[in-house]
Coordinates of C-alpha atoms and ligand atoms in Angstrom, one line a residue:
M1 CA 11.8 -16.6 -24.2
K2 CA 8.5 -16.6 -26.5
Y3 CA 7.5 -13.0 -25.0
D4 CA 9.5 -9.9 -24.1
Y5 CA 8.1 -10.2 -20.6
D6 CA 6.9 -12.5 -17.8
V7 CA 4.5 -10.2 -17.5
I8 CA 3.2 -6.3 -18.6
I9 CA 1.1 -4.3 -16.1
I10 CA -0.6 -1.4 -16.9
G11 CA -0.3 1.6 -14.5
S12 CA 1.5 2.1 -11.0
G13 CA -0.6 2.0 -8.3
P14 CA -0.6 0.8 -5.7
A15 CA -2.4 -2.6 -7.4
G16 CA 0.6 -2.5 -10.0
F17 CA 3.1 -1.4 -7.9
S18 CA 3.0 -4.5 -5.7
C19 CA 2.3 -7.0 -8.6
A20 CA 6.0 -5.6 -10.2
M21 CA 7.7 -6.1 -6.6
Q22 CA 6.1 -9.8 -6.2
S23 CA 6.9 -10.8 -10.1
S24 CA 10.5 -9.6 -10.1
K25 CA 10.7 -11.1 -6.9
F26 CA 9.9 -14.5 -8.4
D27 CA 12.5 -13.5 -11.1
K28 CA 10.3 -13.4 -13.4
K29 CA 11.1 -10.4 -16.3
T30 CA 9.0 -7.6 -15.7
L31 CA 7.8 -4.2 -17.4
V32 CA 5.9 -1.2 -15.5
I33 CA 3.3 0.9 -18.1
E34 CA 3.1 4.7 -16.7
A35 CA 0.8 7.0 -18.9
N36 CA 1.7 9.8 -16.1
E37 CA 4.8 11.7 -18.0
E38 CA 6.6 12.7 -14.1
S39 CA 5.6 11.0 -11.6
F40 CA 4.5 6.5 -10.7
G41 CA 2.7 6.0 -7.9
G42 CA -0.8 6.6 -9.6
T43 CA -3.8 8.1 -6.9
W44 CA -1.9 6.4 -4.2
I45 CA 0.9 9.2 -4.5
N46 CA 0.2 12.0 -6.0
S47 CA -3.7 12.8 -6.6
G48 CA -5.1 10.6 -3.6
T49 CA -4.3 8.6 -0.1
I50 CA -0.7 9.9 1.1
P51 CA -1.9 13.7 -0.3
S52 CA -4.9 14.4 1.8
K53 CA -3.2 12.3 4.9
A54 CA -0.7 14.9 4.8
L55 CA -2.9 17.5 4.7
R56 CA -4.7 15.9 7.6
E57 CA -1.8 15.4 9.9
T58 CA -0.5 18.9 9.3
A59 CA -4.2 20.1 10.6
R60 CA -4.2 16.9 12.7
I61 CA -1.4 18.4 15.1
I62 CA -2.3 22.3 14.5
Q63 CA -5.5 20.7 15.8
R64 CA -3.6 19.3 18.7
F65 CA -0.6 21.6 19.5
Q66 CA -3.6 24.8 19.9
S67 CA -6.9 22.5 21.7
Q68 CA -3.2 22.1 24.3
F69 CA -3.2 25.5 25.4
D70 CA -6.5 27.5 27.0
D71 CA -5.2 30.7 24.7
L72 CA -4.5 29.0 21.5
S73 CA -8.1 26.7 21.8
Q74 CA -10.3 29.9 20.2
E75 CA -7.8 30.7 17.2
K76 CA -7.7 29.7 13.1
A77 CA -4.9 28.1 11.3
Y78 CA -5.5 31.0 8.9
Q79 CA -5.1 33.7 10.8
H80 CA -1.5 32.1 11.1
H81 CA -1.1 29.3 8.2
Q82 CA -0.9 30.1 4.6
M83 CA -1.8 26.7 2.4
Q84 CA 0.7 26.6 0.7
E85 CA 2.8 26.4 3.7
L86 CA 0.8 23.8 4.9
L87 CA 1.4 21.7 1.2
K88 CA 4.6 22.2 1.8
Y89 CA 5.1 18.9 3.9
K90 CA 2.5 17.5 1.2
N91 CA 4.5 18.4 -1.2
E92 CA 7.6 16.1 0.6
T93 CA 6.1 13.5 1.1
L94 CA 5.5 13.2 -2.0
K95 CA 9.1 14.0 -3.9
S96 CA 10.4 11.2 -1.0
K97 CA 7.7 8.1 -1.9
N98 CA 8.1 8.6 -5.8
S99 CA 11.6 8.3 -5.7
K100 CA 11.4 5.4 -3.5
V101 CA 8.8 3.8 -5.5
E102 CA 11.3 4.9 -8.3
N103 CA 13.7 2.5 -6.6
D104 CA 12.5 -0.2 -6.3
F105 CA 11.8 -0.2 -8.4
K106 CA 15.1 0.2 -10.4
K107 CA 16.6 -2.0 -7.5
N108 CA 14.4 -5.0 -8.8
E109 CA 15.2 -4.9 -12.4
V110 CA 12.0 -4.2 -12.9
D111 CA 11.9 -1.7 -16.8
T112 CA 9.2 0.7 -17.2
V113 CA 8.0 2.9 -20.0
R114 CA 6.7 6.0 -19.6
G115 CA 3.1 5.7 -22.8
F116 CA 0.0 5.8 -22.5
G117 CA -1.1 1.7 -23.5
V118 CA -3.5 -0.2 -24.9
L119 CA -3.7 -3.9 -25.1
K120 CA -3.7 -5.2 -29.0
E121 CA -4.5 -8.9 -28.5
K122 CA -4.0 -10.9 -25.6
N123 CA -0.1 -10.9 -25.4
T124 CA 0.6 -7.9 -26.9
V125 CA -0.1 -3.9 -25.6
E126 CA 0.9 -1.1 -27.3
V127 CA 2.7 2.4 -25.2
T128 CA 1.8 5.7 -27.2
S129 CA 4.5 7.8 -25.2
K130 CA 3.9 11.6 -25.4
D131 CA 5.5 12.3 -29.1
G132 CA 2.7 10.0 -30.6
E133 CA 5.7 7.0 -30.4
K134 CA 3.4 4.2 -30.8
T135 CA 6.0 0.6 -29.3
E136 CA 4.4 -2.8 -29.2
Y137 CA 5.7 -4.6 -26.1
T138 CA 4.7 -9.0 -26.0
A139 CA 3.7 -10.8 -22.1
E140 CA 3.4 -14.7 -21.3
Y141 CA 0.5 -12.5 -18.5
I142 CA -1.0 -8.9 -18.4
F143 CA -1.8 -7.4 -14.9
V144 CA -4.5 -4.6 -15.7
A145 CA -3.8 -1.8 -13.2
P146 CA -4.8 1.2 -14.6
G147 CA -7.0 2.9 -11.2
S148 CA -9.8 5.5 -11.9
N149 CA -10.9 9.0 -11.9
P150 CA -13.3 10.8 -10.1
L151 CA -16.5 11.1 -10.8
K152 CA -17.8 14.1 -13.1
P153 CA -21.3 16.1 -11.2
K154 CA -24.7 16.2 -12.8
G155 CA -26.1 19.5 -13.0
F156 CA -23.5 21.4 -12.6
D157 CA -19.1 21.7 -13.8
L158 CA -16.0 22.2 -11.8
D159 CA -13.9 25.1 -12.6
H160 CA -11.6 23.5 -10.1
N161 CA -10.9 27.3 -8.1
K162 CA -14.8 27.9 -6.5
V163 CA -15.5 24.7 -7.7
M164 CA -12.7 21.8 -6.8
D165 CA -12.7 17.7 -6.7
Y166 CA -9.7 15.9 -5.0
T167 CA -7.1 16.6 -7.7
S168 CA -7.7 20.7 -7.2
V169 CA -8.3 21.2 -3.8
L170 CA -3.9 20.4 -3.7
N171 CA -4.2 23.6 -5.5
L172 CA -5.7 25.8 -2.9
T173 CA -3.7 29.2 -1.8
H174 CA -5.4 30.2 0.9
I175 CA -7.4 28.6 3.6
P176 CA -11.5 28.2 3.1
R177 CA -13.2 30.4 6.0
K178 CA -16.5 28.4 4.2
L179 CA -16.1 25.0 2.6
L180 CA -19.5 23.8 0.9
V181 CA -18.5 19.3 1.1
I182 CA -20.7 17.7 -1.8
G183 CA -20.4 14.4 -1.2
S184 CA -21.8 10.9 1.0
G185 CA -18.6 9.3 1.2
V186 CA -15.4 8.5 4.2
H187 CA -13.7 11.6 0.8
A188 CA -16.6 14.0 2.2
L189 CA -15.9 12.9 6.5
E190 CA -12.0 13.0 5.4
Y191 CA -12.0 16.4 3.8
A192 CA -14.9 18.3 5.8
T193 CA -13.2 17.3 9.0
T194 CA -9.5 18.2 7.7
F195 CA -10.7 21.6 7.2
S196 CA -12.9 22.0 9.8
N197 CA -9.6 21.6 11.9
L198 CA -7.5 24.3 9.6
G199 CA -10.9 26.5 10.8
S200 CA -13.0 27.0 7.8
R201 CA -16.7 26.6 9.0
V202 CA -17.7 23.5 6.6
S203 CA -20.7 21.7 5.6
I204 CA -22.1 18.3 3.8
L205 CA -24.4 18.9 1.2
N206 CA -25.5 14.7 1.3
E207 CA -27.5 12.9 -1.9
A208 CA -28.3 9.8 0.4
E209 CA -30.5 9.4 2.8
S210 CA -27.9 9.1 5.3
F211 CA -24.3 8.9 6.4
L212 CA -22.0 6.2 6.2
P213 CA -24.6 4.2 6.7
F214 CA -22.8 1.1 7.1
L215 CA -21.1 2.6 10.1
D216 CA -22.2 0.8 13.5
N217 CA -24.5 2.2 15.2
E218 CA -22.9 3.3 18.6
I219 CA -19.7 4.5 16.2
S220 CA -22.2 7.0 13.9
E221 CA -24.0 8.5 16.9
Q222 CA -20.0 9.6 18.7
L223 CA -18.8 10.5 15.2
F224 CA -22.8 13.0 14.7
K225 CA -21.6 14.4 18.6
L226 CA -17.6 15.4 17.2
L227 CA -19.0 17.1 14.3
E228 CA -21.5 19.2 15.8
K229 CA -18.8 19.5 17.9
Q230 CA -17.0 20.6 15.3
K231 CA -19.6 23.1 14.2
I232 CA -19.9 20.8 11.1
E233 CA -23.6 20.0 9.2
I234 CA -25.0 17.5 7.9
F235 CA -28.2 18.4 4.9
S236 CA -28.7 15.2 3.7
N237 CA -31.0 14.1 0.9
A238 CA -29.9 17.0 -1.4
E239 CA -30.9 16.5 -5.8
N240 CA -30.8 18.8 -8.1
I241 CA -27.9 20.6 -7.3
E242 CA -26.5 24.2 -9.4
I243 CA -23.9 26.0 -8.4
D244 CA -23.6 29.8 -9.9
T245 CA -21.1 33.0 -8.2
N246 CA -22.8 35.5 -6.7
S247 CA -20.4 38.1 -8.7
I248 CA -22.3 41.2 -6.2
R249 CA -21.2 39.4 -2.8
N250 CA -17.9 37.8 -4.3
T251 CA -19.9 34.2 -3.0
T252 CA -20.2 30.3 -4.6
E253 CA -24.5 29.8 -3.8
V254 CA -25.9 26.5 -3.3
R255 CA -28.7 25.5 -4.9
Y256 CA -30.8 22.1 -4.4
N257 CA -33.8 20.6 -3.3
L258 CA -34.9 17.9 -0.5
R259 CA -35.6 14.1 -2.4
N260 CA -39.7 14.3 -1.0
D261 CA -39.4 17.9 0.3
N262 CA -42.3 18.0 2.6
E263 CA -42.2 21.6 2.3
G264 CA -43.5 21.2 -1.2
N265 CA -40.0 21.6 -3.2
R266 CA -38.9 24.9 -2.3
T267 CA -35.4 25.4 -3.6
R268 CA -32.3 26.2 -0.7
V269 CA -29.7 27.8 -0.6
I270 CA -26.4 28.0 0.6
E271 CA -23.9 30.6 0.4
T272 CA -20.1 29.4 0.3
E273 CA -16.8 30.9 -0.4
H274 CA -15.9 26.8 -2.4
V275 CA -17.5 24.1 -3.3
L276 CA -15.4 20.4 -3.5
Y277 CA -17.0 17.9 -5.2
L278 CA -16.3 13.9 -4.0
G279 CA -18.8 12.1 -5.1
G280 CA -16.8 9.0 -6.1
K281 CA -14.9 7.4 -8.6
I282 CA -14.9 5.7 -12.3
P283 CA -12.5 3.0 -13.0
N284 CA -9.9 4.1 -16.1
T285 CA -10.9 0.8 -18.3
K286 CA -11.7 3.1 -21.1
G287 CA -9.8 3.3 -23.3
L288 CA -7.1 0.7 -22.8
G289 CA -8.4 -2.8 -25.5
L290 CA -9.8 -5.0 -22.5
E291 CA -13.4 -4.7 -25.3
N292 CA -10.7 -5.7 -28.2
I293 CA -9.6 -9.2 -26.0
G294 CA -12.9 -9.8 -25.4
V295 CA -12.3 -8.9 -21.5
E296 CA -15.2 -8.8 -19.2
M297 CA -16.6 -5.5 -17.3
D298 CA -19.9 -4.3 -15.7
D299 CA -22.1 -2.3 -16.8
G300 CA -19.6 0.3 -14.4
G301 CA -17.2 -0.7 -16.0
N302 CA -15.7 -2.5 -13.2
I303 CA -13.2 -5.6 -14.3
I304 CA -14.9 -9.2 -13.5
V305 CA -12.3 -11.1 -11.7
D306 CA -12.4 -14.4 -10.1
N307 CA -10.5 -15.2 -6.3
D308 CA -7.7 -15.1 -8.3
Y309 CA -7.2 -11.8 -10.1
K310 CA -7.8 -13.2 -13.5
T311 CA -10.3 -11.6 -15.8
N312 CA -12.2 -14.1 -18.0
I313 CA -9.2 -14.3 -20.6
D314 CA -7.0 -16.6 -18.9
N315 CA -3.4 -14.4 -18.7
V316 CA -4.9 -11.6 -17.9
F317 CA -5.2 -10.5 -14.8
A318 CA -6.6 -7.3 -12.5
G319 CA -6.4 -5.5 -9.8
G320 CA -6.9 -1.9 -7.7
D321 CA -9.6 0.5 -8.0
A322 CA -10.3 -1.0 -12.2
I323 CA -12.2 -4.3 -10.2
G324 CA -14.7 -1.8 -8.3
F325 CA -15.4 -2.3 -4.3
P326 CA -13.5 -1.9 -2.0
A327 CA -11.4 0.5 -3.9
L328 CA -9.3 1.2 -1.0
A329 CA -4.8 1.1 -1.2
S330 CA -4.2 -1.2 1.2
A331 CA -6.7 -4.2 -0.9
S332 CA -5.1 -3.2 -4.4
F333 CA -1.3 -3.6 -2.0
S334 CA -2.5 -7.3 -1.8
E335 CA -4.3 -7.5 -4.5
G336 CA -1.5 -7.3 -7.0
R337 CA 0.6 -9.4 -4.9
L338 CA -1.7 -12.2 -4.8
A339 CA -2.5 -11.9 -8.5
S340 CA 1.3 -12.1 -9.3
C341 CA 1.4 -15.1 -7.5
N342 CA -1.2 -17.0 -8.8
M343 CA 0.1 -16.2 -12.3
F344 CA 3.2 -18.4 -11.6
G345 CA 1.3 -20.6 -10.2
I346 CA 3.1 -19.8 -6.5
K347 CA -0.2 -19.9 -4.9
A348 CA -0.2 -17.8 -1.2
L349 CA -1.2 -18.3 2.2
D350 CA -5.0 -18.4 2.9
V351 CA -5.7 -15.0 4.6
P352 CA -9.5 -14.4 6.4
P353 CA -11.3 -12.9 4.0
E354 CA -11.9 -10.2 6.7
I355 CA -10.8 -7.0 6.2
P356 CA -10.2 -3.7 8.1
F357 CA -10.8 -0.3 6.8
A358 CA -10.9 2.6 7.7
I359 CA -11.3 7.1 7.7
Y360 CA -8.9 9.1 7.8
S361 CA -11.1 12.1 10.1
I362 CA -10.3 13.9 12.6
P363 CA -10.3 12.3 14.5
E364 CA -10.7 8.6 12.9
I365 CA -12.3 5.6 12.4
S366 CA -11.6 1.8 11.7
S367 CA -13.7 -1.1 12.1
I368 CA -13.1 -4.7 11.4
G369 CA -16.2 -7.7 10.9
L370 CA -19.4 -7.6 11.7
T371 CA -21.5 -4.1 12.7
E372 CA -23.5 -5.4 16.0
K373 CA -26.7 -4.9 14.3
E374 CA -25.4 -7.4 11.4
A375 CA -24.3 -10.2 13.9
K376 CA -28.0 -10.1 15.5
A377 CA -29.2 -10.6 11.9
R378 CA -26.7 -13.0 11.1
G379 CA -28.4 -15.0 14.4
Y380 CA -25.3 -14.3 16.4
D381 CA -25.8 -14.6 20.3
V382 CA -23.9 -11.3 20.9
T383 CA -22.1 -9.2 23.9
V384 CA -20.4 -5.8 23.4
G385 CA -17.8 -4.9 25.4
R386 CA -16.6 -0.8 25.3
A387 CA -13.9 1.9 26.0
Y388 CA -14.7 5.2 26.0
Y389 CA -11.8 7.5 25.3
K390 CA -12.2 9.5 28.3
N391 CA -10.9 5.9 30.6
I392 CA -8.1 5.8 28.8
T393 CA -5.2 7.2 30.4
Q394 CA -3.2 7.7 27.5
G395 CA -6.8 9.2 26.5
D396 CA -6.1 11.7 29.2
I397 CA -1.9 12.3 28.4
S398 CA -2.6 13.8 25.1
N399 CA -6.2 15.5 25.0
Q400 CA -7.7 13.2 23.2
Q401 CA -10.6 12.3 25.6
D402 CA -13.5 11.7 22.5
G403 CA -13.8 8.5 21.2
L404 CA -15.1 4.9 21.5
L405 CA -13.3 1.8 20.9
K406 CA -15.8 -1.8 20.6
L407 CA -15.9 -5.5 21.0
V408 CA -18.8 -7.3 19.3
F409 CA -18.6 -10.8 20.0
E410 CA -20.1 -14.2 21.1
T411 CA -21.4 -14.6 24.0
E412 CA -20.9 -18.6 24.1
N413 CA -16.9 -18.4 23.5
L414 CA -16.4 -14.8 23.8
K415 CA -14.9 -14.9 20.2
L416 CA -15.1 -11.3 18.8
V417 CA -16.7 -10.9 15.4
G418 CA -16.2 -7.2 15.2
I419 CA -14.3 -4.5 16.5
H420 CA -15.2 -0.6 16.1
I421 CA -13.2 2.2 16.7
I422 CA -13.9 6.1 16.7
G423 CA -11.2 8.0 18.2
E424 CA -7.1 8.8 18.4
R425 CA -5.0 6.2 16.7
A426 CA -8.2 4.2 15.5
S427 CA -6.7 3.5 12.0
D428 CA -3.3 1.5 13.5
L429 CA -5.3 0.0 17.5
I430 CA -7.9 -1.7 14.7
H431 CA -4.4 -4.9 13.6
L432 CA -4.4 -5.3 17.2
G433 CA -8.2 -6.5 17.8
Q434 CA -8.1 -8.0 13.7
A435 CA -4.9 -10.3 14.6
V436 CA -6.6 -11.8 18.1
M437 CA -9.8 -12.8 15.3
S438 CA -8.1 -14.3 12.4
L439 CA -6.4 -16.3 14.5
G440 CA -9.3 -17.4 16.6
G441 CA -8.9 -16.3 19.6
D442 CA -11.1 -14.2 21.6
V443 CA -11.4 -11.2 24.8
R444 CA -9.7 -12.8 27.1
Y445 CA -6.1 -12.8 24.9
F446 CA -6.5 -8.7 26.9
I447 CA -6.9 -9.4 29.9
N448 CA -4.6 -12.5 30.1
H449 CA -1.4 -10.9 28.0
V450 CA -0.2 -7.6 29.5
L451 CA -0.2 -5.0 26.7
N452 CA 1.8 -1.6 27.1
Y453 CA 0.8 0.9 30.0
P454 CA -0.4 3.8 29.0
T455 CA -1.8 2.9 25.2
Y456 CA -4.5 3.4 23.2
S457 CA -4.1 -0.4 23.8
E458 CA -5.6 -0.2 26.8
A459 CA -8.5 0.3 25.9
Y460 CA -9.1 -3.3 24.6
R461 CA -8.4 -4.3 28.3
I462 CA -11.4 -2.1 29.3
A463 CA -13.4 -2.9 26.5
A464 CA -12.8 -6.9 27.1
F465 CA -13.3 -6.6 31.4
N466 CA -16.7 -4.1 30.2
G467 CA -18.1 -7.1 28.2
M468 CA -17.0 -9.6 30.3
N469 CA -19.1 -7.9 33.0
R470 CA -21.6 -8.2 31.1
V471 CA -21.7 -11.6 30.9
Y472 CA -21.2 -11.8 34.0
K473 CA -24.2 -9.8 34.7
A474 CA -26.6 -12.1 32.7
G475 CA -26.1 -14.9 35.1
V476 CA -22.5 -16.3 33.8
K477 CA -20.1 -17.4 37.0
Y478 CA -16.9 -15.2 36.2
K479 CA -15.0 -19.1 36.3
K480 CA -16.5 -20.1 34.5
I481 CA -15.2 -17.3 32.1
L482 CA -12.4 -17.2 32.5
K483 CA -11.5 -21.2 32.1
N484 CA -13.6 -21.8 29.2
K485 CA -12.6 -23.0 26.5
E486 CA -15.1 -23.8 24.4
Ligands
LIG1 C1 -8.8 11.3 -1.6 C2 -8.5 9.9 -2.1 C3 -8.2 9.5 -0.2 C4 -7.9 8.5 -0.5 N1 -7.8 7.6 0.7 C5 -7.4 6.0 0.9 C6 -6.7 5.8 2.3 O1 -6.7 6.6 2.9 N2 -6.3 4.6 2.1 C7 -7.1 3.6 1.1 O2 -6.6 2.3 1.4 N3 -7.3 4.0 0.1 C8 -7.3 5.1 -0.1 N4 -7.7 5.8 -1.1 C9 -8.3 4.9 -2.3 C10 -7.1 4.1 -3.2 O3 -6.2 5.4 -3.7 C11 -6.8 4.4 -4.7 O4 -7.6 2.7 -4.2 C12 -5.6 3.4 -5.0 O5 -5.5 4.7 -5.1 C13 -6.2 2.1 -6.5 O6 -4.6 2.3 -6.4 P1 -4.2 1.0 -8.0 O7 -3.5 0.8 -8.3 O8 -6.1 0.4 -8.7 O9 -5.0 2.8 -9.1 P2 -4.1 4.4 -9.3 O10 -3.5 4.4 -7.8 O11 -5.1 5.1 -9.7 O12 -3.3 4.5 -10.4 C14 -3.2 3.2 -11.2 C15 -2.1 4.6 -12.0 O13 -2.6 3.8 -13.8 C16 -1.8 4.6 -14.6 N5 -2.9 4.4 -16.0 C17 -4.0 4.5 -16.5 N6 -4.4 4.0 -17.5 C18 -3.0 3.1 -18.2 C19 -3.0 3.2 -19.1 N7 -3.2 2.4 -20.2 N8 -1.7 3.0 -20.0 C20 -0.7 3.6 -18.9 N9 -0.9 4.1 -17.4 C21 -2.2 3.7 -16.7 C22 -2.3 5.9 -13.9 O14 -2.0 7.4 -14.3 C23 -1.8 5.6 -12.7 O15 -0.3 5.8 -11.8 C24 -7.6 7.5 -2.0 C25 -8.7 8.0 -2.5 C26 -8.5 9.3 -2.9 C27 -9.1 9.8 -3.9
LIG2 N1 -9.9 6.2 3.7 C1 -9.8 6.1 3.3 O1 -10.3 4.7 2.5 C2 -10.5 6.5 2.4 C3 -10.9 7.9 2.0 C4 -11.0 8.0 0.7 C5 -11.3 8.2 -0.1 N2 -11.6 6.7 -0.6 C6 -11.7 5.6 -2.0 O2 -13.1 6.2 -2.6 C7 -13.7 6.3 -2.8 C8 -14.5 7.3 -3.2 O3 -15.0 7.7 -1.8 P1 -16.2 8.6 -1.9 O4 -16.6 9.0 -0.4 O5 -16.5 9.2 -3.1 O6 -17.0 7.0 -1.7 P2 -17.5 6.0 -1.0 O7 -17.7 4.9 -2.4 O8 -16.9 5.6 0.0 O9 -18.6 6.0 -0.3 C9 -19.9 6.0 -1.4 C10 -20.8 4.7 -0.7 O10 -20.1 3.5 -0.5 C11 -20.6 2.6 0.3 N3 -19.5 2.3 1.0 C12 -18.3 3.0 1.2 N4 -17.3 2.1 2.2 C13 -18.1 0.8 2.8 C14 -17.5 0.4 3.3 N5 -16.4 0.1 4.1 N6 -18.5 -1.0 3.5 C15 -19.7 -0.4 3.3 N7 -19.7 0.4 2.1 C16 -19.2 1.5 2.0 C17 -21.8 3.6 0.9 O11 -22.9 3.4 1.1 C18 -21.2 5.0 0.9 O12 -22.0 5.6 1.4 C19 -13.2 5.5 -1.8 O13 -14.1 3.8 -2.9 C20 -13.2 4.8 -0.6 O14 -13.3 3.8 -0.2 C21 -11.0 5.4 0.6

């Protein structure tokens, strides 16, 4: 072999991990370089996806248990639990995920090396160990998956105690009585509802004009009602945010102005105990030597790739957060695997471009395809079908009556163009609709097939009937609706 390896992978997050596993299954000699001395798995396992979901799961279990019993419903988690106790579950999950990744590498003969990788030439990566020792490795292909880091705020500093980001929040020693989340994205909603369910009084300071504007309108409406129920306030259009400690009152004081303030740009103040800053992420593409070999990046530092996850340099591929949107673990797994398929000339099956997304708030939100508004703007004649969780037996049984599943489908042929869900299990439920959608099915699937009962999937059946009845009311004979095969 001309090179030490067939492929060198920089980073062991979901993109690097899946590229390594797929390459090893193709019998390719694979090396993973990981800068973190202790653990593999990147943001996915150590500071992002899994820890935030494990903490959320704990909050959800407490909330579900308390809401089941009237005498417990007004209790606050902080009256009974220490943060460390809640994080124990998270720590155990991380440990088991970490050793799973390490074992998968070993079992599949993927070599690993700890240290910081820098591209020296298009086939050469130099790794600097923590002792400063430098070693060079060569490969036919390079896969760059260095992930991302939290964006630093403008106008104030993080002390990682009173003012935290998504990494330091995992070191909290107690459940805050009051928490201000600064952010306008999915992160902000997830952590806000997690802490609210732990009993914290939570507010969100949103620098944008609207909050999660990409959601379907009716899902947003439901969400805002639920946030009101949880007493989570959102202050939008915030700018010039500054943070100080008020030592007399022993609080953290957040001052800000409103953009386009019609009260004369007065300074507003929120007093809180802790601040959690969730202002987005930046790709870890600085210092990687990408410029040494002329890899193209956009203004935000994201690596530019084509549909095969190939950069402008023939043998260099990239994936995960370093290539920008959607910057999800779910998508990163797929990107790493597809990059490997493309490197080694084994074209993967074409997968539909639609990917679902999930927001792990309490309750969850998940969507795929077009919102009703987007579908109409694109000229589709669409009808919608709705199922409210209060009408689903499983919702009643589980005491989870808040939620909505909404189907958006073409009136003419009943084909699904979008599915939008807010409520318990939304992130799992979406996949039934996704499968029907990607196999070209229509809403009749949900009534022609027997679905387990009671389950949350019943929502699909109820929403399908609801939508079809709407088509019927608009003048199409029921016989035609049921028989129509395009
Ligand atoms: C709080 C939070 C919650 C999230 N929740 C979800 C969710 O619910 N669902 C979802 O799909 N996504 C979620 N995400 C997003 C998800 O975590 C990321 O999209 C995903 O981890 C990106 O994967 P990656 O492989 O690109 O990089 P990462 O997971 O960031 O891993 C990159 C690895 O590369 C290493 N590295 C970097 N530079 C070098 C170098 N030069 N040499 C060697 N090693 C290097 C790093 O040490 C790191 O281990 C969440 C993110 C956060 C922050
Ligand atoms: N549940 C999850 O999957 C999850 C949870 C936390 C963070 N993350 C990822 O971490 C990153 C940082 O999160 P953040 O909350 O700080 O910022 P963010 O990037 O999610 O939000 C900032 C803005 O991005 C846009 N955006 C986000 N998701 C979108 C979508 N599916 N479709 C269209 N536009 C969308 C919206 O305009 C949003 O206001 C994001 O890339 C996010 O995908 C994912």
